[in-house]
Short mmCIF file of C-alpha atoms in Angstrom, two decimals:
data_model
loop_
_atom_site.label_atom_id
_atom_site.label_comp_id
_atom_site.label_asym_id
_atom_site.label_seq_id
_atom_site.Cartn_x
_atom_site.Cartn_y
_atom_site.Cartn_z
CA PRO A 1 0.00 0.00 0.00
CA THR A 2 1.47 3.33 -1.14
CA SER A 3 0.39 6.62 0.37
CA HIS A 4 -1.08 9.13 -2.06
CA THR A 5 0.69 12.47 -1.72
CA PRO A 6 0.12 15.34 -4.13
CA SER A 7 3.11 16.52 -6.11
CA SER A 8 5.00 19.57 -4.85
CA SER A 9 4.01 21.60 -7.93
CA LEU A 10 0.34 21.05 -7.08
CA ILE A 11 0.88 22.22 -3.51
CA ASP A 12 2.69 25.36 -4.69
CA ASN A 13 -0.25 26.39 -6.89
CA MET A 14 -3.07 25.58 -4.47
CA GLY A 15 -3.49 29.05 -2.97
CA LYS A 16 -3.57 30.90 -6.29
CA ARG A 17 -6.87 30.28 -8.02
CA THR A 18 -7.01 33.26 -10.38
CA LYS A 19 -4.20 34.86 -12.32
CA LYS A 20 -5.66 38.19 -13.46
CA VAL A 21 -9.26 38.55 -12.34
CA GLY A 22 -8.71 38.30 -8.58
CA ILE A 23 -11.78 39.24 -6.55
CA THR A 24 -13.96 39.57 -9.67
CA GLY A 25 -13.58 35.90 -10.54
CA LYS A 26 -17.03 35.41 -9.06
CA TYR A 27 -18.54 37.16 -12.10
CA GLY A 28 -17.10 34.64 -14.57
CA VAL A 29 -17.40 35.77 -18.20
CA ARG A 30 -20.37 38.03 -17.52
CA TYR A 31 -20.57 41.86 -17.81
CA GLY A 32 -17.48 42.42 -20.00
CA ALA A 33 -13.78 42.78 -19.18
CA THR A 34 -13.78 46.56 -18.79
CA LEU A 35 -16.59 46.60 -16.24
CA ARG A 36 -15.01 43.74 -14.32
CA LYS A 37 -11.71 45.68 -14.16
CA LEU A 38 -13.52 48.73 -12.77
CA VAL A 39 -15.34 46.59 -10.20
CA LYS A 40 -12.05 44.93 -9.24
CA LYS A 41 -10.49 48.29 -8.41
CA ILE A 42 -13.52 49.35 -6.38
CA GLU A 43 -13.83 46.07 -4.48
CA ILE A 44 -10.14 45.99 -3.57
CA ALA A 45 -10.43 49.53 -2.18
CA LYS A 46 -13.65 48.63 -0.39
CA HIS A 47 -12.25 45.58 1.41
CA SER A 48 -8.82 46.98 2.31
CA LYS A 49 -7.91 48.48 5.68
CA TYR A 50 -6.92 52.13 6.07
CA PRO A 51 -4.78 54.00 8.63
CA CYS A 52 -6.68 55.71 11.45
CA THR A 53 -6.08 59.46 11.78
CA PHE A 54 -6.73 59.27 15.53
CA CYS A 55 -4.64 56.31 16.73
CA GLY A 56 -2.32 55.76 13.74
CA LYS A 57 -3.01 52.02 13.36
CA VAL A 58 -4.07 50.47 10.05
CA LYS A 59 -7.39 49.29 11.47
CA ILE A 60 -10.16 51.27 9.73
CA VAL A 61 -12.63 49.00 7.95
CA ARG A 62 -15.82 49.68 6.03
CA LEU A 63 -19.09 49.04 7.88
CA SER A 64 -21.51 50.19 5.18
CA THR A 65 -21.74 52.80 2.44
CA GLY A 66 -19.72 55.81 3.61
CA ILE A 67 -19.32 54.58 7.21
CA TRP A 68 -15.85 53.54 8.36
CA LYS A 69 -14.83 52.33 11.81
CA CYS A 70 -11.49 51.88 13.56
CA LYS A 71 -11.28 48.39 15.03
CA GLN A 72 -8.44 49.26 17.46
CA LYS A 73 -9.57 48.45 21.02
CA GLY A 74 -8.80 51.83 22.55
CA CYS A 75 -9.81 53.96 19.55
CA ASN A 76 -13.13 52.59 18.22
CA LYS A 77 -13.87 55.83 16.28
CA THR A 78 -16.53 55.97 13.54
CA ILE A 79 -15.74 58.14 10.52
CA ALA A 80 -17.79 59.31 7.55
CA GLY A 81 -15.92 58.83 4.29
CA GLY A 82 -16.38 57.77 0.71
CA ALA A 83 -18.66 54.96 -0.37
CA TYR A 84 -15.87 52.61 -1.48
CA MET A 85 -12.69 54.24 -0.15
CA LEU A 86 -12.07 56.24 3.01
CA ASN A 87 -10.77 59.38 1.29
CA THR A 88 -12.20 60.10 -2.15
CA PRO A 89 -10.03 62.02 -4.63
CA SER A 90 -12.43 64.98 -4.58
CA ALA A 91 -12.35 65.10 -0.76
CA VAL A 92 -8.54 65.20 -0.84
CA THR A 93 -8.67 68.09 -3.33
CA VAL A 94 -11.15 70.02 -1.19
CA ARG A 95 -9.09 69.44 1.95
CA SER A 96 -5.89 70.69 0.30
CA THR A 97 -7.68 73.73 -1.14
CA ILE A 98 -9.12 74.66 2.25
CA LYS A 99 -5.68 74.27 3.84
CA ARG A 100 -4.10 76.48 1.16
CA LEU A 101 -6.78 79.18 1.53
CA ARG A 102 -6.44 79.09 5.31
CA THR A 103 -2.67 79.63 5.13
CA MET A 104 -3.16 82.48 2.65
CA GLN A 105 -5.68 84.10 5.01
CA THR A 106 -3.35 83.89 8.01
CA GLU A 107 -0.47 85.35 5.99
CA ALA A 108 -2.63 88.30 4.90
CA ILE A 109 -3.41 89.27 8.50
#
């Protein structure tokens, strides 16, 4: 009786199920490649963790649309942000513009 052991090449490839599609593999061949690529970018941003501005740990996770929460035990802050990412590009632009205008105002005084 010989024991059946999988080959080492099979074990090396077991964790990697998709080469390109990643998280959007669940859609199969539906909806078109371009839409799946857009959804992939959004879903990766949605499921990733972000750094907390209060405690500094990378513990902020998405609870629901636009609601983000720090899962650090001592922090536990809830933040309003973007629907799929914590800081949207337009919010970053607005924040930098406000900062620039505020510095210009203080210099004028």
